[in-house]
PDB file of C-alpha atoms in Angstrom:
ATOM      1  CA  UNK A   1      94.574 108.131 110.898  1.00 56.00           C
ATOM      2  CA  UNK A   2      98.436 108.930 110.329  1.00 67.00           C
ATOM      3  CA  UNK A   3      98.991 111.846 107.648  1.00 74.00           C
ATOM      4  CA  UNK A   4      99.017 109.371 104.781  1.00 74.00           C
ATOM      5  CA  UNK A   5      95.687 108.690 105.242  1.00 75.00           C
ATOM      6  CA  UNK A   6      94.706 112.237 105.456  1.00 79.00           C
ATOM      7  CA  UNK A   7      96.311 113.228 102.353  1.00 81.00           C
ATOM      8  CA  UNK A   8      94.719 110.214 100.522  1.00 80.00           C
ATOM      9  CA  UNK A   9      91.219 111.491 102.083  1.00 80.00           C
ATOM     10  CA  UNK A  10      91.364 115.032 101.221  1.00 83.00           C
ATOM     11  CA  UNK A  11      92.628 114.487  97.658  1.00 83.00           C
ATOM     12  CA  UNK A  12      89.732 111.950  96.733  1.00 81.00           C
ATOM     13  CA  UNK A  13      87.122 114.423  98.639  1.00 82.00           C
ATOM     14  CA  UNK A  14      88.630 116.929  96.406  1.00 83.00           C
ATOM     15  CA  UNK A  15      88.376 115.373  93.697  1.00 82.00           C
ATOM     16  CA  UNK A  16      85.046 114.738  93.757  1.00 80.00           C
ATOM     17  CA  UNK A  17      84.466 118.372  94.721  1.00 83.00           C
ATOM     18  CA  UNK A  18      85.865 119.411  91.786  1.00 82.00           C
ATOM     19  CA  UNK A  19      84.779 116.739  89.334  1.00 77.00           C
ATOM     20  CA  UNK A  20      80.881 117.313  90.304  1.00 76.00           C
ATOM     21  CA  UNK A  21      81.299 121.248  90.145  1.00 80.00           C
ATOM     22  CA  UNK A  22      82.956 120.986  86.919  1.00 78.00           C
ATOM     23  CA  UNK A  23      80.329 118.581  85.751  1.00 72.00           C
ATOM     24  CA  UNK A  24      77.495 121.289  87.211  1.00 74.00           C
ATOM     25  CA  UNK A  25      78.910 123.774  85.729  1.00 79.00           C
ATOM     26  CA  UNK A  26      79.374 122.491  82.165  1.00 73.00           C
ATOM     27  CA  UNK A  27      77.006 123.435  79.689  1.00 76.00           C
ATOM     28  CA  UNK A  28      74.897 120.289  78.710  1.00 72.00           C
ATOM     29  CA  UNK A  29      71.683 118.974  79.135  1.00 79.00           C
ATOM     30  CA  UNK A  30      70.322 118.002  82.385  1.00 76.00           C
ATOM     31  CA  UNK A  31      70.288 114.470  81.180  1.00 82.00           C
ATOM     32  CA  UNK A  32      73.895 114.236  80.253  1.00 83.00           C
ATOM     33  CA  UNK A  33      74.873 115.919  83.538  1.00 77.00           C
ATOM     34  CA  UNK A  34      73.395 113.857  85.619  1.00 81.00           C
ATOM     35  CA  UNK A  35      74.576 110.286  83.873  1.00 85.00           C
ATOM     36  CA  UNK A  36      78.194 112.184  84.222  1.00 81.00           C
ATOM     37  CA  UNK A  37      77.786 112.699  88.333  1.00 80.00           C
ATOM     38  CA  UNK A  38      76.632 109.034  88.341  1.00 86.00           C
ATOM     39  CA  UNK A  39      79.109 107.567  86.886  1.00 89.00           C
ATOM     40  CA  UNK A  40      81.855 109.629  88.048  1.00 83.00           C
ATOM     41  CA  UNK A  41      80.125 108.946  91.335  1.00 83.00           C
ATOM     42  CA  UNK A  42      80.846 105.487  90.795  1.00 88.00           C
ATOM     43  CA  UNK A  43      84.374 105.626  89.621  1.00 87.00           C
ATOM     44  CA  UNK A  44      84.977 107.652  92.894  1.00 83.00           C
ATOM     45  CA  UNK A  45      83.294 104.617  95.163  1.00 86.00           C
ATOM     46  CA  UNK A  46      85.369 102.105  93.223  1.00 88.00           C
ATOM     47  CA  UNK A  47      88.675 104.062  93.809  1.00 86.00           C
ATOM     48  CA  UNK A  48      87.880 104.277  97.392  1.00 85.00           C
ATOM     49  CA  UNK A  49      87.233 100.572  97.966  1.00 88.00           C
ATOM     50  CA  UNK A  50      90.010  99.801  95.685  1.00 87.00           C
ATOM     51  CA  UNK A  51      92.301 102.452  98.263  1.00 87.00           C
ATOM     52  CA  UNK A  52      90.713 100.967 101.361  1.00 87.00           C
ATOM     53  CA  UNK A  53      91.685  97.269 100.060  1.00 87.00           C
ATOM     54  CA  UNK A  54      94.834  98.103  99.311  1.00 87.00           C
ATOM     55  CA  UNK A  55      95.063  99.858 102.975  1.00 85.00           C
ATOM     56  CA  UNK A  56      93.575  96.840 104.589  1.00 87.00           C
ATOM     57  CA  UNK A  57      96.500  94.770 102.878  1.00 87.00           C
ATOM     58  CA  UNK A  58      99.133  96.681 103.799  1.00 86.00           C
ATOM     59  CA  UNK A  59      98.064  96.456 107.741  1.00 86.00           C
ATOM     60  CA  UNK A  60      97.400  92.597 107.582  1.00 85.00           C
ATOM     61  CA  UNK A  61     101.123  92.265 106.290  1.00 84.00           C
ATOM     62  CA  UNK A  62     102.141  94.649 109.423  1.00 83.00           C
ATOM     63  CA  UNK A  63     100.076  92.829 111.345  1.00 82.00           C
ATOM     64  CA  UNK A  64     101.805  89.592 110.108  1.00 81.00           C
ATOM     65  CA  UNK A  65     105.305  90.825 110.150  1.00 80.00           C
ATOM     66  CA  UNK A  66     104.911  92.251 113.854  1.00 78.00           C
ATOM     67  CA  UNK A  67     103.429  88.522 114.906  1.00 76.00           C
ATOM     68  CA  UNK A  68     106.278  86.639 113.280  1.00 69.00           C
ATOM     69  CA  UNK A  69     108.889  89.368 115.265  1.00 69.00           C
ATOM     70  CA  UNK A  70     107.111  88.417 118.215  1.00 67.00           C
ATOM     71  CA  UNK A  71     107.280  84.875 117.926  1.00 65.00           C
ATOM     72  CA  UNK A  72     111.137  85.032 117.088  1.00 65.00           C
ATOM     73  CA  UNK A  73     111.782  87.069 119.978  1.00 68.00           C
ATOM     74  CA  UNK A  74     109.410  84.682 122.418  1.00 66.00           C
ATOM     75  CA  UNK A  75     110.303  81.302 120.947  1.00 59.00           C
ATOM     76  CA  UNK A  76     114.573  81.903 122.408  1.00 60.00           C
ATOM     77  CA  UNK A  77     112.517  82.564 125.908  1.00 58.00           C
ATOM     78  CA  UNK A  78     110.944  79.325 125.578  1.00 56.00           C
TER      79      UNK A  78
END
């Protein structure tokens, strides 16, 4: 994982961190607490398949662009 990556990782795991302590910590009822973690819980799971997507798009155009400089620098050979 380059440092990108990392960074992205640690702020989302801090993020959470933070959001579920703040939402523990907040004085409510149990009830409301709980339907907070759950559905900041699922914002967070969103926002990581949303970051993952976009990270899995980003390496099939490298992927691409890489192939195609291949083939342009084979195809002369040929």
């Amino acid at each position: 994982m380059n440092n990108n990556g990392k960074i992205i990782a640690a702020a989302a795991v801090g993020a959470a961190v933070g959001s579920v302590l703040g939402v523990l910590f907040a004085p409510e009822k149990g009830k409301d607490t709980r339907k907070k973690i759950k559905d900041k819980s699922n914002e967070l799971a969103n926002d990581v398949k949303n970051t993952i997507s976009k990270g899995k798009e980003k390496f099939a155009s490298f992927a691409q662009r890489n192939k195609d400089v291949s083939i342009e620098s084979i195809d002369p050979i040929l």
